[in-house]
PDB file of C-alpha atoms in Angstrom:
ATOM      1  CA  MET A   1      25.400  21.686 -80.633  1.00 37.00           C
ATOM      2  CA  PRO A   2      23.586  23.512 -78.337  1.00 38.00           C
ATOM      3  CA  PRO A   3      24.025  24.356 -75.213  1.00 38.00           C
ATOM      4  CA  ARG A   4      23.191  22.087 -72.245  1.00 46.00           C
ATOM      5  CA  PHE A   5      21.940  24.167 -69.457  1.00 53.00           C
ATOM      6  CA  ILE A   6      24.385  23.132 -66.556  1.00 59.00           C
ATOM      7  CA  THR A   7      26.280  19.221 -67.145  1.00 55.00           C
ATOM      8  CA  ARG A   8      27.782  17.778 -64.055  1.00 55.00           C
ATOM      9  CA  PHE A   9      27.130  14.078 -64.912  1.00 58.00           C
ATOM     10  CA  GLU A  10      24.866  13.159 -63.216  1.00 61.00           C
ATOM     11  CA  GLY A  11      23.138  14.983 -59.810  1.00 58.00           C
ATOM     12  CA  GLY A  12      21.681  18.007 -59.503  1.00 62.00           C
ATOM     13  CA  ALA A  13      21.639  21.378 -57.908  1.00 67.00           C
ATOM     14  CA  ILE A  14      18.570  23.283 -56.656  1.00 72.00           C
ATOM     15  CA  VAL A  15      18.528  26.888 -55.133  1.00 74.00           C
ATOM     16  CA  CYS A  16      16.015  27.450 -52.074  1.00 79.00           C
ATOM     17  CA  HIS A  17      15.373  30.671 -49.940  1.00 84.00           C
ATOM     18  CA  ASP A  18      13.611  28.791 -47.963  1.00 89.00           C
ATOM     19  CA  GLU A  19      15.050  27.173 -44.805  1.00 91.00           C
ATOM     20  CA  ALA A  20      11.965  24.879 -44.038  1.00 90.00           C
ATOM     21  CA  ILE A  21      12.340  23.299 -47.958  1.00 88.00           C
ATOM     22  CA  LYS A  22      16.087  23.192 -47.850  1.00 86.00           C
ATOM     23  CA  SER A  23      15.615  21.108 -45.054  1.00 87.00           C
ATOM     24  CA  GLY A  24      12.884  18.620 -46.759  1.00 86.00           C
ATOM     25  CA  ILE A  25      15.303  18.332 -49.937  1.00 84.00           C
ATOM     26  CA  ASP A  26      18.198  17.879 -47.831  1.00 84.00           C
ATOM     27  CA  ASN A  27      16.163  14.480 -46.383  1.00 85.00           C
ATOM     28  CA  LEU A  28      15.115  13.723 -49.490  1.00 84.00           C
ATOM     29  CA  LYS A  29      18.609  13.846 -51.192  1.00 81.00           C
ATOM     30  CA  ASN A  30      19.976  11.918 -48.387  1.00 83.00           C
ATOM     31  CA  PHE A  31      17.419   9.037 -48.530  1.00 87.00           C
ATOM     32  CA  GLY A  32      15.633  10.323 -46.261  1.00 87.00           C
ATOM     33  CA  PHE A  33      17.334  10.504 -43.516  1.00 88.00           C
ATOM     34  CA  ALA A  34      17.345  13.713 -41.057  1.00 86.00           C
ATOM     35  CA  ASN A  35      20.409  12.380 -39.114  1.00 87.00           C
ATOM     36  CA  GLU A  36      22.546   9.120 -38.715  1.00 87.00           C
ATOM     37  CA  THR A  37      19.831   6.805 -37.413  1.00 89.00           C
ATOM     38  CA  THR A  38      16.262   9.250 -37.769  1.00 90.00           C
ATOM     39  CA  VAL A  39      14.570   8.207 -41.088  1.00 90.00           C
ATOM     40  CA  VAL A  40      11.899  11.338 -41.205  1.00 90.00           C
ATOM     41  CA  THR A  41      10.639  10.524 -45.307  1.00 88.00           C
ATOM     42  CA  PRO A  42      11.330   8.404 -48.652  1.00 89.00           C
ATOM     43  CA  GLY A  43      13.771   9.765 -50.457  1.00 85.00           C
ATOM     44  CA  ILE A  44      16.997   8.947 -52.876  1.00 82.00           C
ATOM     45  CA  ASN A  45      20.719   9.508 -53.006  1.00 79.00           C
ATOM     46  CA  ALA A  46      21.180  12.633 -54.828  1.00 75.00           C
ATOM     47  CA  LYS A  47      24.578  13.694 -53.725  1.00 72.00           C
ATOM     48  CA  MET A  48      26.592  14.988 -56.138  1.00 76.00           C
ATOM     49  CA  ASN A  49      30.185  13.767 -55.152  1.00 80.00           C
ATOM     50  CA  GLU A  50      33.080  16.437 -55.997  1.00 84.00           C
ATOM     51  CA  VAL A  51      33.914  16.338 -59.594  1.00 84.00           C
ATOM     52  CA  GLN A  52      30.113  16.543 -60.292  1.00 80.00           C
ATOM     53  CA  ALA A  53      30.169  19.393 -57.902  1.00 81.00           C
ATOM     54  CA  ALA A  54      33.293  20.630 -59.243  1.00 84.00           C
ATOM     55  CA  MET A  55      32.380  20.816 -63.212  1.00 82.00           C
ATOM     56  CA  GLY A  56      28.944  22.359 -62.337  1.00 80.00           C
ATOM     57  CA  LEU A  57      30.469  24.944 -60.655  1.00 83.00           C
ATOM     58  CA  LEU A  58      32.512  25.976 -63.626  1.00 84.00           C
ATOM     59  CA  GLN A  59      29.622  25.989 -65.680  1.00 82.00           C
ATOM     60  CA  LEU A  60      28.144  28.911 -63.908  1.00 83.00           C
ATOM     61  CA  LYS A  61      30.559  31.070 -65.873  1.00 86.00           C
ATOM     62  CA  TYR A  62      28.889  29.946 -68.760  1.00 86.00           C
ATOM     63  CA  ILE A  63      24.794  29.918 -67.844  1.00 86.00           C
ATOM     64  CA  ASP A  64      24.227  33.659 -68.499  1.00 89.00           C
ATOM     65  CA  LYS A  65      25.529  33.118 -71.907  1.00 91.00           C
ATOM     66  CA  SER A  66      23.543  29.230 -71.828  1.00 88.00           C
ATOM     67  CA  ILE A  67      20.491  30.646 -71.415  1.00 90.00           C
ATOM     68  CA  ALA A  68      20.029  33.564 -73.655  1.00 94.00           C
ATOM     69  CA  LYS A  69      20.902  30.874 -76.608  1.00 93.00           C
ATOM     70  CA  ARG A  70      18.279  28.451 -75.407  1.00 92.00           C
ATOM     71  CA  LYS A  71      15.577  31.550 -74.837  1.00 94.00           C
ATOM     72  CA  GLU A  72      16.867  31.840 -78.488  1.00 96.00           C
ATOM     73  CA  ILE A  73      15.309  28.618 -79.238  1.00 96.00           C
ATOM     74  CA  ALA A  74      12.580  28.366 -77.422  1.00 96.00           C
ATOM     75  CA  GLU A  75      11.316  31.392 -79.556  1.00 96.00           C
ATOM     76  CA  GLN A  76      12.837  29.858 -82.986  1.00 97.00           C
ATOM     77  CA  TYR A  77      10.437  26.880 -82.017  1.00 96.00           C
ATOM     78  CA  ARG A  78       7.172  29.181 -81.493  1.00 96.00           C
ATOM     79  CA  ALA A  79       8.593  31.295 -84.298  1.00 96.00           C
ATOM     80  CA  GLY A  80       7.892  28.299 -86.239  1.00 96.00           C
ATOM     81  CA  LEU A  81       5.191  26.252 -84.946  1.00 95.00           C
ATOM     82  CA  LYS A  82       2.361  28.787 -84.568  1.00 93.00           C
ATOM     83  CA  ASP A  83       0.382  28.101 -87.235  1.00 94.00           C
ATOM     84  CA  ILE A  84       0.499  24.772 -87.263  1.00 94.00           C
ATOM     85  CA  SER A  85      -3.038  23.941 -86.018  1.00 93.00           C
ATOM     86  CA  GLY A  86      -2.998  21.511 -83.272  1.00 92.00           C
ATOM     87  CA  LEU A  87       0.234  21.927 -81.445  1.00 93.00           C
ATOM     88  CA  THR A  88       0.346  23.688 -78.360  1.00 93.00           C
ATOM     89  CA  TYR A  89       3.079  24.994 -76.988  1.00 94.00           C
ATOM     90  CA  LEU A  90       4.000  27.059 -73.023  1.00 91.00           C
ATOM     91  CA  GLU A  91       4.548  30.703 -73.224  1.00 91.00           C
ATOM     92  CA  ASP A  92       6.452  32.251 -70.930  1.00 92.00           C
ATOM     93  CA  PHE A  93       5.065  33.468 -67.241  1.00 90.00           C
ATOM     94  CA  PRO A  94       4.841  37.022 -66.298  1.00 91.00           C
ATOM     95  CA  GLY A  95       7.900  37.629 -63.478  1.00 88.00           C
ATOM     96  CA  VAL A  96      10.043  33.994 -63.847  1.00 85.00           C
ATOM     97  CA  ARG A  97      12.811  33.977 -64.890  1.00 84.00           C
ATOM     98  CA  HIS A  98      13.179  30.763 -67.167  1.00 88.00           C
ATOM     99  CA  CYS A  99      16.207  29.230 -68.013  1.00 88.00           C
ATOM    100  CA  TYR A 100      14.535  26.886 -71.009  1.00 88.00           C
ATOM    101  CA  PRO A 101      15.800  23.726 -69.895  1.00 84.00           C
ATOM    102  CA  TYR A 102      13.031  21.791 -72.603  1.00 86.00           C
ATOM    103  CA  PHE A 103      10.209  22.973 -75.051  1.00 91.00           C
ATOM    104  CA  PRO A 104       7.162  20.672 -74.397  1.00 91.00           C
ATOM    105  CA  ILE A 105       4.639  20.357 -77.379  1.00 92.00           C
ATOM    106  CA  LEU A 106       1.297  19.244 -76.372  1.00 90.00           C
ATOM    107  CA  ILE A 107      -0.687  17.504 -79.487  1.00 90.00           C
ATOM    108  CA  ASN A 108      -4.268  17.825 -79.902  1.00 90.00           C
ATOM    109  CA  LYS A 109      -5.383  13.709 -79.903  1.00 90.00           C
ATOM    110  CA  ASP A 110      -8.359  14.976 -82.189  1.00 89.00           C
ATOM    111  CA  LYS A 111      -6.280  16.283 -84.572  1.00 88.00           C
ATOM    112  CA  TYR A 112      -3.472  13.761 -84.840  1.00 86.00           C
ATOM    113  CA  GLY A 113      -5.472  10.322 -83.146  1.00 83.00           C
ATOM    114  CA  LYS A 114      -2.649  10.179 -80.827  1.00 77.00           C
ATOM    115  CA  ASN A 115      -0.897  12.705 -77.497  1.00 68.00           C
ATOM    116  CA  GLN A 116       2.174  11.628 -76.957  1.00 68.00           C
ATOM    117  CA  GLY A 117       5.127   9.779 -79.203  1.00 61.00           C
TER     118      GLY A 117
END
């Protein structure tokens, strides 16, 4: 079974170094509430419970190994797909540390008659 990025059952984690962006994210994850009585934006219930948070914290010790394995898998996909015309994929962006959670493939509609599964 391939490694999962970080398993938390459901929910998620965001690391943010900008206080204004963090404040906006905090509002979004709490139904759009800024406090108990003020709604500032549409939002959802995106808060993790304690069990989900604990599972995420446990996964952190494996994150570097997981990212390295996902990078290796992405490189295998690139090698296997590079000579197939009508298929393209994203290359890594310079200066960005990727975590490789997905490997999207773009399908040329003119060549294959459709561009989605």
